[in-house]
Short mmCIF file of C-alpha atoms in Angstrom, two decimals:
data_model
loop_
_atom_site.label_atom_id
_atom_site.label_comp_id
_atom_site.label_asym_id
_atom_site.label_seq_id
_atom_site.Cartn_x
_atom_site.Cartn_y
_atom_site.Cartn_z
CA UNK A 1 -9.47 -20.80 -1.98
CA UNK A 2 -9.51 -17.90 0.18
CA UNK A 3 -10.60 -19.93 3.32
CA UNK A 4 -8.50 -19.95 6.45
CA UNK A 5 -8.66 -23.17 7.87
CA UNK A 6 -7.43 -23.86 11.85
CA UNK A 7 -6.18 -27.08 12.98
CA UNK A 8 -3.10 -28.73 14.62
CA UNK A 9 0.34 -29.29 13.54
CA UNK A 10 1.19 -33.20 14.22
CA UNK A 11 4.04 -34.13 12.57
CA UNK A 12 7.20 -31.96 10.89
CA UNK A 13 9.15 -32.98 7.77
CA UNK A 14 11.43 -30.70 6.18
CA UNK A 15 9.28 -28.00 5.04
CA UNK A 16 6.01 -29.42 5.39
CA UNK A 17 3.80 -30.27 8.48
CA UNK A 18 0.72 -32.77 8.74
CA UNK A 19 -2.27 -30.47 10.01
CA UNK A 20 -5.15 -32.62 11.92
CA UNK A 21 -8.02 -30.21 11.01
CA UNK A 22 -10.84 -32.42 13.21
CA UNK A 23 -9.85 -35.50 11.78
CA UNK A 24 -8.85 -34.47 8.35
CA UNK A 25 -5.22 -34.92 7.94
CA UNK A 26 -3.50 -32.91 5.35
CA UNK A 27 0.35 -32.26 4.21
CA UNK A 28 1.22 -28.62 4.40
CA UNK A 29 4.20 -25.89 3.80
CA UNK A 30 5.75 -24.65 6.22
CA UNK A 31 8.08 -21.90 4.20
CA UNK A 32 6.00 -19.04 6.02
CA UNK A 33 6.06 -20.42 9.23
CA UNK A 34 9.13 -22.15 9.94
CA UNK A 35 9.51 -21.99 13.81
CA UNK A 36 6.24 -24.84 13.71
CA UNK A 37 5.98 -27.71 16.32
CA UNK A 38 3.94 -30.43 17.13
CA UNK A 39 0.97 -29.38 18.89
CA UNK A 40 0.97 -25.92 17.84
CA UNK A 41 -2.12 -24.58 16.62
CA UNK A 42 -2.05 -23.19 13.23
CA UNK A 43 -4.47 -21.35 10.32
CA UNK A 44 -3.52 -23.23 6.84
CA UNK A 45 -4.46 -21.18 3.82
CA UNK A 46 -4.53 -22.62 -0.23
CA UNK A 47 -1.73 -25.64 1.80
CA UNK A 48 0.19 -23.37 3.22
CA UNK A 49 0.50 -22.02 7.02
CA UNK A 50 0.11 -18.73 7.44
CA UNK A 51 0.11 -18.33 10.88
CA UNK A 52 0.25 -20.14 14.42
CA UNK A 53 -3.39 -18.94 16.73
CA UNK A 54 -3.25 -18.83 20.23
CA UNK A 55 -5.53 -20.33 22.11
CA UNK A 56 -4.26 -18.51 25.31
CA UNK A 57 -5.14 -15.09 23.74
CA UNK A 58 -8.20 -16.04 22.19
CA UNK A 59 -9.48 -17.10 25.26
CA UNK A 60 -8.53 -14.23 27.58
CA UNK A 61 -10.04 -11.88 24.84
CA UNK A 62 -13.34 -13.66 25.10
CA UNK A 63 -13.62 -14.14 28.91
CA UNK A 64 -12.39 -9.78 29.41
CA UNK A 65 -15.99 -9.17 27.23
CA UNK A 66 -17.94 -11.58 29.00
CA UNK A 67 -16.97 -10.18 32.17
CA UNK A 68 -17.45 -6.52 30.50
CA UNK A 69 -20.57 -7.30 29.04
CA UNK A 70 -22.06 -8.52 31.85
CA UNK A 71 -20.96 -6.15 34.00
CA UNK A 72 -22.41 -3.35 31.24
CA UNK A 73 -25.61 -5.56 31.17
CA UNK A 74 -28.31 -3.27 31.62
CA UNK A 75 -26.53 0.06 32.00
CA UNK A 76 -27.12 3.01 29.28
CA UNK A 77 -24.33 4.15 27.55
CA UNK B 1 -9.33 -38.15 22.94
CA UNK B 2 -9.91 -34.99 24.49
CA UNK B 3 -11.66 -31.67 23.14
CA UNK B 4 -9.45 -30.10 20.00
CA UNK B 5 -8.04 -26.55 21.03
CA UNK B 6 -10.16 -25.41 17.40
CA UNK B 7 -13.28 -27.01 18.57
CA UNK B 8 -12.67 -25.39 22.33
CA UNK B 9 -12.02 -22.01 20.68
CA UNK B 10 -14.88 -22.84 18.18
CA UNK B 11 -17.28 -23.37 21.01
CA UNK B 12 -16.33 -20.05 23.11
CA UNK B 13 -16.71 -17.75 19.71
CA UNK B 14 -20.03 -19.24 19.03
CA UNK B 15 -21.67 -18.89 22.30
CA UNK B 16 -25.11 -17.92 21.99
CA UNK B 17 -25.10 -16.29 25.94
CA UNK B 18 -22.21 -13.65 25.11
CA UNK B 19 -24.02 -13.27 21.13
CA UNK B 20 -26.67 -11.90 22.93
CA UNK B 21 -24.85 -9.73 25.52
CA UNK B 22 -22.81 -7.81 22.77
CA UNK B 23 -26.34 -7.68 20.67
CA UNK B 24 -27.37 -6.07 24.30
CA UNK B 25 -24.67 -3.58 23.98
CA UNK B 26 -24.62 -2.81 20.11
CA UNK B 27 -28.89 -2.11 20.30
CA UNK B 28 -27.61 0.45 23.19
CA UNK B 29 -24.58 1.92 21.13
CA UNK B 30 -27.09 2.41 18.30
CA UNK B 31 -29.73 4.21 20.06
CA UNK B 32 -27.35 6.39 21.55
CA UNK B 33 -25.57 7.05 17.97
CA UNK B 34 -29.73 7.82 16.62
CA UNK B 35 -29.96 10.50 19.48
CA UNK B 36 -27.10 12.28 19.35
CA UNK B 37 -25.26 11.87 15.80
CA UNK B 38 -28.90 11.71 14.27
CA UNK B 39 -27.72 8.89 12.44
CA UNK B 40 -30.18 7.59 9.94
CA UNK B 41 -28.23 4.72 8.97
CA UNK B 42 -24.90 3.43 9.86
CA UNK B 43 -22.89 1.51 6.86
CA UNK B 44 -20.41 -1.08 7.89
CA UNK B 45 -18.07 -2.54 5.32
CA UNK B 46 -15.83 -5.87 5.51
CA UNK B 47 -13.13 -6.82 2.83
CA UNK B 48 -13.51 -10.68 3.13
CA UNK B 49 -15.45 -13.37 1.51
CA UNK B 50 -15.03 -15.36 4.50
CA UNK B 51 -16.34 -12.82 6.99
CA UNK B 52 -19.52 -12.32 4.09
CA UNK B 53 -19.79 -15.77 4.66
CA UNK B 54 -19.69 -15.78 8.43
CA UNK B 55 -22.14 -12.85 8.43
CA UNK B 56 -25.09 -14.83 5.64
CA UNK B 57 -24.57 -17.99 7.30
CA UNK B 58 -24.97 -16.89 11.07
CA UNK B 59 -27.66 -14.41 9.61
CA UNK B 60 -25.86 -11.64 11.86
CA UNK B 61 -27.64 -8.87 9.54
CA UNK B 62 -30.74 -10.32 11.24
CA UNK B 63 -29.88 -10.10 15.05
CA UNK B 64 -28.54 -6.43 14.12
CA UNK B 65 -30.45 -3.29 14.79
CA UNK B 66 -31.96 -2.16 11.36
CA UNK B 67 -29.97 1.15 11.48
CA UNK B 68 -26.52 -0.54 10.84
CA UNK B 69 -26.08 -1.80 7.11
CA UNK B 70 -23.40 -4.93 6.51
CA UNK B 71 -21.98 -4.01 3.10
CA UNK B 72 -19.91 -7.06 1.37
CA UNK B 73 -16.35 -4.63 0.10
CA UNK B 74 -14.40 -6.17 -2.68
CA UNK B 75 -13.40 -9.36 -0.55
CA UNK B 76 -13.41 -12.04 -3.05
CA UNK B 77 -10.10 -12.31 -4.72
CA UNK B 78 -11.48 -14.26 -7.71
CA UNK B 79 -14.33 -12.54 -8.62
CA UNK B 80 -12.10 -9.09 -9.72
CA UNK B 81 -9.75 -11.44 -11.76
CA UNK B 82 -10.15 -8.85 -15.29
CA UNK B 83 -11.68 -11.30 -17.70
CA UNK B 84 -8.61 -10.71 -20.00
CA UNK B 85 -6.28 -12.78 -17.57
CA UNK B 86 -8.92 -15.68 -17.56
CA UNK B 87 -8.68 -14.73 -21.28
CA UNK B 88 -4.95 -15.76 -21.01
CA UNK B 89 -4.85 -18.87 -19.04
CA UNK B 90 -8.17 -20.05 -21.59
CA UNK B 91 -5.81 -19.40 -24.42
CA UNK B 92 -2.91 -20.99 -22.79
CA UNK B 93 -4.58 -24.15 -22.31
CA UNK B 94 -6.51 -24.28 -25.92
CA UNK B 95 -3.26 -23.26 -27.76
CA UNK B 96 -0.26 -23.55 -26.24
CA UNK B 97 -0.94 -27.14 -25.02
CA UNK B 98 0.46 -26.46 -21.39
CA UNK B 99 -1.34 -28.05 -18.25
CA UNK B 100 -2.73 -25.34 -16.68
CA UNK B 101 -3.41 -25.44 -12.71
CA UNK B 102 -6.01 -23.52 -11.24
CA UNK B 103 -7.34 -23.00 -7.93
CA UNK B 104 -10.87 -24.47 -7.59
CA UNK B 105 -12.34 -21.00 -7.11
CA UNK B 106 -11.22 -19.90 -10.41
CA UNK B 107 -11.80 -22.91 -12.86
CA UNK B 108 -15.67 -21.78 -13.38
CA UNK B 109 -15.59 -17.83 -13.95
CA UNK B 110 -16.17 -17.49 -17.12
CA UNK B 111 -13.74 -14.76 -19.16
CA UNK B 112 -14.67 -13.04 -22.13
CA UNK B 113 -15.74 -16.09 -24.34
CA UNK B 114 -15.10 -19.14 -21.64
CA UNK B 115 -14.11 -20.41 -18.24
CA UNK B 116 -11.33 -22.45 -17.74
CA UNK B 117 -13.94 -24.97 -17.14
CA UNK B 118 -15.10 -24.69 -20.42
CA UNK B 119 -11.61 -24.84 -21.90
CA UNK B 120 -10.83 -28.36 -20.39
CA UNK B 121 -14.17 -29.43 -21.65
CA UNK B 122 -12.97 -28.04 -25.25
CA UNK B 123 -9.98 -30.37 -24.65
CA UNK B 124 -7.53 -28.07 -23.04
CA UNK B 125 -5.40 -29.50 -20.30
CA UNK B 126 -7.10 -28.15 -17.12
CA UNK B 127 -6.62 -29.12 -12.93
CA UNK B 128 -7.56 -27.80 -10.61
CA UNK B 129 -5.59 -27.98 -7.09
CA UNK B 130 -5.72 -27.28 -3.69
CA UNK B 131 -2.55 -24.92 -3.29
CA UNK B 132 0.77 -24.57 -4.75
CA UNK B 133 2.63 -27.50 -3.34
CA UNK B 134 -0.35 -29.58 -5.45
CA UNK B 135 0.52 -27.44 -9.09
CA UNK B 136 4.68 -27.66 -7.84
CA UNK B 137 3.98 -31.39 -7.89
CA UNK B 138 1.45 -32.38 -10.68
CA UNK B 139 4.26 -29.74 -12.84
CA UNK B 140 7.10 -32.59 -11.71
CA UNK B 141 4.21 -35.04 -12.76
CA UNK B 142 4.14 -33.17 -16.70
CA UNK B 143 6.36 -33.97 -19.74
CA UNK B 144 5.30 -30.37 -21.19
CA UNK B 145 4.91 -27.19 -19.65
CA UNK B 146 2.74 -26.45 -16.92
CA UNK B 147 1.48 -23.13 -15.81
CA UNK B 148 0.02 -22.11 -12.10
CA UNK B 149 -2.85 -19.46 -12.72
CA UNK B 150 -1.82 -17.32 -9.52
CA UNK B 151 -4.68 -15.38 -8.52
CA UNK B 152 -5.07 -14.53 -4.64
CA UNK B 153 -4.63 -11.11 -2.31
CA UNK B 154 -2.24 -11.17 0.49
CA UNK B 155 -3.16 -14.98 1.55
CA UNK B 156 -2.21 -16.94 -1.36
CA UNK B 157 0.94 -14.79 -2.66
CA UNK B 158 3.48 -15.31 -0.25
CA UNK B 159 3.41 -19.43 -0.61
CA UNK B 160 3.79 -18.53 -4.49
CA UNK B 161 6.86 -15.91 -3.61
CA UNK B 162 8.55 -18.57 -1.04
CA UNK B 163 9.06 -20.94 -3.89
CA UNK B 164 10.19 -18.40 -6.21
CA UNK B 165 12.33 -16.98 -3.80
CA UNK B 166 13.90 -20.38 -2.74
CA UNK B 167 14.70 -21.56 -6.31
CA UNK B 168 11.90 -24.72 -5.74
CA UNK B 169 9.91 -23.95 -9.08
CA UNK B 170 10.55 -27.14 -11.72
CA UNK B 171 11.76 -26.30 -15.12
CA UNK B 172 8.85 -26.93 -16.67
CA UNK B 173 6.82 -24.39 -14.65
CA UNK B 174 5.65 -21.08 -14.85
CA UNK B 175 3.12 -18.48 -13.17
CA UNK B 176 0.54 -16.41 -14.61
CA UNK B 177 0.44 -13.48 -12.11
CA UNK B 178 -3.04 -12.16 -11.26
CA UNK B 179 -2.52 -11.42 -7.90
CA UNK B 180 -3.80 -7.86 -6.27
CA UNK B 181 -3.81 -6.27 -3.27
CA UNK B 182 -7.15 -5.67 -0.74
CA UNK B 183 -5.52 -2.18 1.19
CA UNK B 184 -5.26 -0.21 -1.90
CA UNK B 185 -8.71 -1.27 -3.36
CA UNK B 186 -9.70 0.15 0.12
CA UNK B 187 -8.09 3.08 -0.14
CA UNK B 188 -10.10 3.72 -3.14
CA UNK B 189 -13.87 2.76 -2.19
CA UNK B 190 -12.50 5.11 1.09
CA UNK B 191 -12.04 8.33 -1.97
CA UNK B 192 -14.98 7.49 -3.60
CA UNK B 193 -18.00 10.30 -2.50
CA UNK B 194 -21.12 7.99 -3.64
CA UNK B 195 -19.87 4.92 -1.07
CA UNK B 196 -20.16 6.68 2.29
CA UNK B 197 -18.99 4.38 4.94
CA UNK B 198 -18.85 4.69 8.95
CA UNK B 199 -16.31 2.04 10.07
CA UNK B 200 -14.29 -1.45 8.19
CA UNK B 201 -13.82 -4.48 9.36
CA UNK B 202 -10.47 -5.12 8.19
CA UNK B 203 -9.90 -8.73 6.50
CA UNK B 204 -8.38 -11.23 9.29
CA UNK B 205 -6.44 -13.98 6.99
CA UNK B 206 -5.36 -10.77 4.89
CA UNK B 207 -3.71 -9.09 8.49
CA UNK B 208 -1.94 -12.13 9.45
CA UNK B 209 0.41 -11.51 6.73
CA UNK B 210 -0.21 -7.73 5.94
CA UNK B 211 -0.32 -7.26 10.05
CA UNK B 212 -2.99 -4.86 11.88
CA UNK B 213 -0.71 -1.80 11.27
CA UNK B 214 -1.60 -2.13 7.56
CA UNK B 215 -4.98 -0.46 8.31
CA UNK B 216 -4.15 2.13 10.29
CA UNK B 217 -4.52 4.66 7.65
CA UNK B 218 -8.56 3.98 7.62
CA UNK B 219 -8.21 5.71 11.08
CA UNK B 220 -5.45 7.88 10.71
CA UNK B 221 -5.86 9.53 6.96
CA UNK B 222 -9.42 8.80 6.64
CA UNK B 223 -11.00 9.52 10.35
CA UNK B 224 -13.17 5.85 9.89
CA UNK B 225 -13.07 3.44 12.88
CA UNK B 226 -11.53 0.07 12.00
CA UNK B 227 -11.43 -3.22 13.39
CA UNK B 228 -9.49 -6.44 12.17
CA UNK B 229 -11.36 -9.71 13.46
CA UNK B 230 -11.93 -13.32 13.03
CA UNK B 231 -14.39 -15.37 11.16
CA UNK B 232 -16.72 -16.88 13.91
CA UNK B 233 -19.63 -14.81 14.68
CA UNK B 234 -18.73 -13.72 18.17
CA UNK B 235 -15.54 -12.01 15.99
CA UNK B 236 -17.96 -9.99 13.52
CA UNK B 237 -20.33 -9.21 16.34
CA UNK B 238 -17.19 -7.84 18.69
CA UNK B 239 -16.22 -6.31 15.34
CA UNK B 240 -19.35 -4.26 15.31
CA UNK B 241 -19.57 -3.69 18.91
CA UNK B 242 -16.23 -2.32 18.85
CA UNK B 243 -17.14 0.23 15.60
CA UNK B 244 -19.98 1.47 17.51
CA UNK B 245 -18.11 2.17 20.34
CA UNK B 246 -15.54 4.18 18.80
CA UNK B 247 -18.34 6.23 16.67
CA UNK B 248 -19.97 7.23 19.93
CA UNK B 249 -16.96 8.27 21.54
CA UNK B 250 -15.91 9.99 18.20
CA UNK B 251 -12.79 8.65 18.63
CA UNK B 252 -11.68 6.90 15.49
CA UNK B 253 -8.63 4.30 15.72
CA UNK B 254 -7.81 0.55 15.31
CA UNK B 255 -8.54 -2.20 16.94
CA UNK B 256 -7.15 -5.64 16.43
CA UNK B 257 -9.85 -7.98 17.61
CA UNK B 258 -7.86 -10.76 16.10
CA UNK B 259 -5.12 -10.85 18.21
CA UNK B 260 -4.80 -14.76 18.23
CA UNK B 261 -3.74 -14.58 14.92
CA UNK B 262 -2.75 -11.65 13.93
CA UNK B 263 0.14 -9.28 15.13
CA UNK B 264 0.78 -5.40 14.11
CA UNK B 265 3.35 -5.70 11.71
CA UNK B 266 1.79 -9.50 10.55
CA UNK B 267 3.94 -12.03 9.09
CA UNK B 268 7.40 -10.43 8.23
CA UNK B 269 8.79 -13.35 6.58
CA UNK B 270 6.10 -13.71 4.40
CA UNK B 271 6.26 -10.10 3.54
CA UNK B 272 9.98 -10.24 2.54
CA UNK B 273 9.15 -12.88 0.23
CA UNK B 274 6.74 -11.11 -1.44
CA UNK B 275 8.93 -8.61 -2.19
CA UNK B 276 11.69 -10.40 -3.23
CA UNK B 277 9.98 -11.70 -5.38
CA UNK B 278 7.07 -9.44 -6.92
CA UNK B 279 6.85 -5.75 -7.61
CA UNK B 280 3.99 -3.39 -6.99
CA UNK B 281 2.22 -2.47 -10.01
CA UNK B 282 -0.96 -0.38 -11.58
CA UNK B 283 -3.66 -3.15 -12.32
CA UNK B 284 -6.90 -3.23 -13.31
CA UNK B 285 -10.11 -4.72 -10.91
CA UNK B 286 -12.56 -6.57 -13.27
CA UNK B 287 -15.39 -3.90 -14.51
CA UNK B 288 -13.98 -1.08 -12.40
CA UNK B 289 -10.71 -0.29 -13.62
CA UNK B 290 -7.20 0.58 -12.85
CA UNK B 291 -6.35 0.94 -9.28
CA UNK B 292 -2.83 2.28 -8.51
CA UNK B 293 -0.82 0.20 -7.35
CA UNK B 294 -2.53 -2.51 -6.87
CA UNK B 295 -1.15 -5.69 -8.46
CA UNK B 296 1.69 -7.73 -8.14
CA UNK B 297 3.97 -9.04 -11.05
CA UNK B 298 6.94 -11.16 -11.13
CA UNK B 299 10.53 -8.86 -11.17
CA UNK B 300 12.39 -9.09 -14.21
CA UNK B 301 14.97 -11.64 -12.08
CA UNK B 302 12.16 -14.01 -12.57
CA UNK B 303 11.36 -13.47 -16.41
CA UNK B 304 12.23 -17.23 -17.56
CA UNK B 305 8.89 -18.50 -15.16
CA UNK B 306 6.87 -15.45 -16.30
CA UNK B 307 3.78 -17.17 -17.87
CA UNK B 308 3.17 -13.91 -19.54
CA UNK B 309 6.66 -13.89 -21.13
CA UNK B 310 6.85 -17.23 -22.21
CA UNK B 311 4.26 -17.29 -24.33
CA UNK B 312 4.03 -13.77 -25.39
CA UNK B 313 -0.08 -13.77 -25.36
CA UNK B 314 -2.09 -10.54 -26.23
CA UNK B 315 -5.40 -10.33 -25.42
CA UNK B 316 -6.71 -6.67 -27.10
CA UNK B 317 -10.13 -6.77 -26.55
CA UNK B 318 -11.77 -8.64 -23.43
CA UNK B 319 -15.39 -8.37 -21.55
CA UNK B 320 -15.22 -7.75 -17.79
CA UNK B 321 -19.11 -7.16 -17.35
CA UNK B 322 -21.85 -9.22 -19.35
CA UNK B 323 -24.87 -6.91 -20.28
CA UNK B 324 -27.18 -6.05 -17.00
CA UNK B 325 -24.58 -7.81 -14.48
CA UNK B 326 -23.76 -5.37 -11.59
CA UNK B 327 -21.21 -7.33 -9.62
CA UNK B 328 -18.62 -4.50 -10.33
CA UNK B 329 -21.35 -2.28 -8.10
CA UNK B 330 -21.88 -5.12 -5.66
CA UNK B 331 -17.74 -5.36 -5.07
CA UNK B 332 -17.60 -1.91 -4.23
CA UNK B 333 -20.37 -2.23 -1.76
CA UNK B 334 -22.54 0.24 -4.19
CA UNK B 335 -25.24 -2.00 -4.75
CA UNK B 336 -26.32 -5.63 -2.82
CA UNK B 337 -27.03 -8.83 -4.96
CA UNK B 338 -30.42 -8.21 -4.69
CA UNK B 339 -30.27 -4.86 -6.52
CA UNK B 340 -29.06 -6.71 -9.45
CA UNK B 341 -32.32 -7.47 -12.04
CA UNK B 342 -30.48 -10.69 -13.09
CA UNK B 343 -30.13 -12.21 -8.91
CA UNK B 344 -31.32 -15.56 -9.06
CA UNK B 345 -32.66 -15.01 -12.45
CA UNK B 346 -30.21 -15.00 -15.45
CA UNK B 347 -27.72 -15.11 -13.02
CA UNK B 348 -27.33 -18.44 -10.95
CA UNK B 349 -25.02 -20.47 -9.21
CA UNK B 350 -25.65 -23.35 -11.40
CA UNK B 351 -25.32 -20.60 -14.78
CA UNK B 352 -23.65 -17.15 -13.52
CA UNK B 353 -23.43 -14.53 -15.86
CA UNK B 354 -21.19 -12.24 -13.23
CA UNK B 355 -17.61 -13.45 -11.40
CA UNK B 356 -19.77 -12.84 -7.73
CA UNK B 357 -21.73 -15.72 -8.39
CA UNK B 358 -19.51 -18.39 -9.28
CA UNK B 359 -16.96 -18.32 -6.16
CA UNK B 360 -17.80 -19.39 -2.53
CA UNK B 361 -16.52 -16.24 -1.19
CA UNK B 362 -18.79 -14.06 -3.98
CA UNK B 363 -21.23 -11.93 -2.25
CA UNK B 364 -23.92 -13.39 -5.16
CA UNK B 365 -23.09 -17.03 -4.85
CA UNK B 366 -23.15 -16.50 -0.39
CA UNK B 367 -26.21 -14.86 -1.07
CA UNK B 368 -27.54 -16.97 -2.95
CA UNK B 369 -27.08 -20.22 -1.26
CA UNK B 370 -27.53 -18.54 2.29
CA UNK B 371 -29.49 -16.08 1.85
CA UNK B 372 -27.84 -12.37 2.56
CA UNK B 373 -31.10 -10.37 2.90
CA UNK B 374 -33.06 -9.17 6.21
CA UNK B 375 -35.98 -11.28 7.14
CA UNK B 376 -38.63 -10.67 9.80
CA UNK B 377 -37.05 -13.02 11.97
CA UNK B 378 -35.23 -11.96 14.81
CA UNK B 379 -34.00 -12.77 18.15
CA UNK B 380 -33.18 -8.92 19.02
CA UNK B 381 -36.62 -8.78 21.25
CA UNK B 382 -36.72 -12.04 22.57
#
């Protein structure tokens, strides 16, 4: 119940959305989230979103610590 | 058809080259916290079933140094459900003759004589759903009354309160309130002298809503590191990495690690619903007791779908804990599944005697299927 699920929004009706989550398609809210478009990536909760990810920030977030890490590789704190 | 941004983020937050670089890193961080802090043991304590899950399933507590200790916090929303509510919704169903929906999670923890599971098979009108658009439609579906068993922290209660709020509940429906709230119950294991604790990983799903700034009293008031994170490993191991750094600096504050998802002051829309439609109230955790301020009920504007109201039910005398279960000890991080004499012996997935081992976010039930505990296999040395 309590699982976060991320997938893409395909299509908008009213106040729902269709979420692809890797092939599973399933209708959704969109109360909580209004400003959703097609294409937007999205974490659905119990059939509702809850909030849009971005893929932008999760990737710069990950690619700052690898370049950390590996530049910390090896060094004592 | 090309790779899915979720499977390309999937991929980057599950790469076993930067695992072991922050494993690198933490190992260093720990040795460094054993020299000079002499720190015997350093306890780390999450709020989420999910991120229990994440943790059992990756088997992070094995690629950890042995010094740091992954305690489970009260994270599962349905296992601390008092067994008087299930109580309620039992006697709703057997009694009343009202459908009653219930989220999957739910329909098998057993109250004080039964489960809602056990209700249904006892002929009461029992579903389960998915979320609340499923129980707003099978209610349209209903001749009679239906009632939505609303259990859920921060998550689940907003979709519940955006309904409400925008007049979309049918007649025939009403909610059954168990909802509570994860930053007070933190508050509390944070004032409590026998759980000593050295940094949280705050719940992600929780902060999208609630926002990072929720947590910054952990920091602030309570001088604990905190980080809020995601649910891939790379998250809980950046989560840990993070903790450690701030211990050795001895400079406690918040980090949102999340920040794909989650924003400081989280989902203000949801929020206002939420309040709109519920009010903050004392409640009562299942086997540990009342925590101010830390359940939600309907306001009186919203009496005529008050489950509660409806059909006046008083339940005097319930049992949270069945005799020798410790999951009250295991949601406070006290104790670990395995402490419990009845893990994987009275106490099973397939027969659970405690709430922990019946949902997929209990710390009993991950444990159980994934195995939670350290083994001697490890990919620290390699």
């Amino acid at each position: 119940m309590c699982l976060g699920v991320p997938g893409v929004v395909i299509e908008i009706e009213e106040n729902t959305a269709v979420v692809d989550f890797d092939g599973i398609r399933l209708r959704v809210d969109t109360f909580l989230v209004p400003d959703v478009r097609p294409g937007d990536f999205v974490i659905v909760h119990a059939g509702s979103i809850i909030a849009k990810l971005s893929e932008e920030e999760a990737m710069e977030v990950i690619s700052a610590w690898r370049e950390l890490l590996a530049a910390l590789g090896g060094e004592s704190v | 058809m090309g790779e899915s941004p979720v499977s390309r983020i999937i991929k980057a937050y599950r790469d076993p080259a930067i695992a072991k670089l922050i494993c690198n890193r933490i190992t260093e961080l720990v040795k460094t916290l054993v020299k000079k802090e002499k720190k015997e043991i350093i306890k780390i304590m999450h709020v989420c079933g999910t991120h229990e899950h994440t943790i059992t399933y990756y088997g992070i507590r094995d690629v950890l140094p042995e010094t740091i200790k992954l305690i489970a916090g009260p994270g599962c929303p349905v296992c601390i459900v008092p067994a008087r509510e299930i109580d309620e919704a039992v006697k709703i169903a057997l009694e009343h003759d009202a459908l009653v929906l219930s989220y999957g999670d739910m329909y098998r923890v057993p109250g004080s004589k039964m489960s809602l599971a056990n209700a249904r098979s006892m002929g009461g009108n029992v579903q389960v759903v998915y979320g609340f658009r499923d129980a707003v439609e099978k209610s349209r579906k209903t001749k009679g009354k239906a009632v939505f068993f609303a259990v859920g922290f921060e998550t689940t209660q907003p979709t519940i309160a955006s309904y409400v709020a925008l007049n979309k509940i049918p007649p025939n429906m009403s909610i059954l309130v168990s909802h509570r709230l994860t930053v007070p119950a933190v508050k509390y294991i944070l004032k409590q002298p026998d759980i000593p604790l050295d940094g949280i990983i705050a719940p992600g799903h929780v902060s999208t809503i609630t926002g990072a700034g929720a947590w910054s009293f952990i920091a602030e008031d309570c001088g604990l590191p905190v980080v809020v994170t995601g649910f891939e490993p790379i998250d809980v191991l950046l989560a840990v990495m993070d903790l450690l750094e701030m211990l050795v600096k001895g400079k406690p504050k918040i980090v949102n690690e999340y920040s794909r998802a989650v924003s400081w002051n989280g989902n203000v829309r949801a929020k206002e619903y939420i309040l709109k439609v519920f009010k903050v109230v004392d409640a009562d955790w299942r086997g540990i007791g009342v925590l101010p301020e830390s359940g939600l009920a309907l306001r009186e504007t919203y009496s005529s779908i008050d489950a509660r109201k409806i059909f006046n039910i008083r339940i005097d005398r319930w049992i949270d804990v069945k005799p020798g279960c410790r999951c009250p000890d295991i949601i406070l991080g006290r104790a670990e599944p395995t402490d419990c004499p009845m893990f994987l012996r009275a106490c099973t997935p397939e027969k659970p005697l405690g709430a922990c081992m019946v949902s997929s976010e209990g710390t009993c039930a991950i444990w159980a299927k994934y195995g939670g505990y350290r083994r001697n296999v490890s990919i620290r040395d390699q």
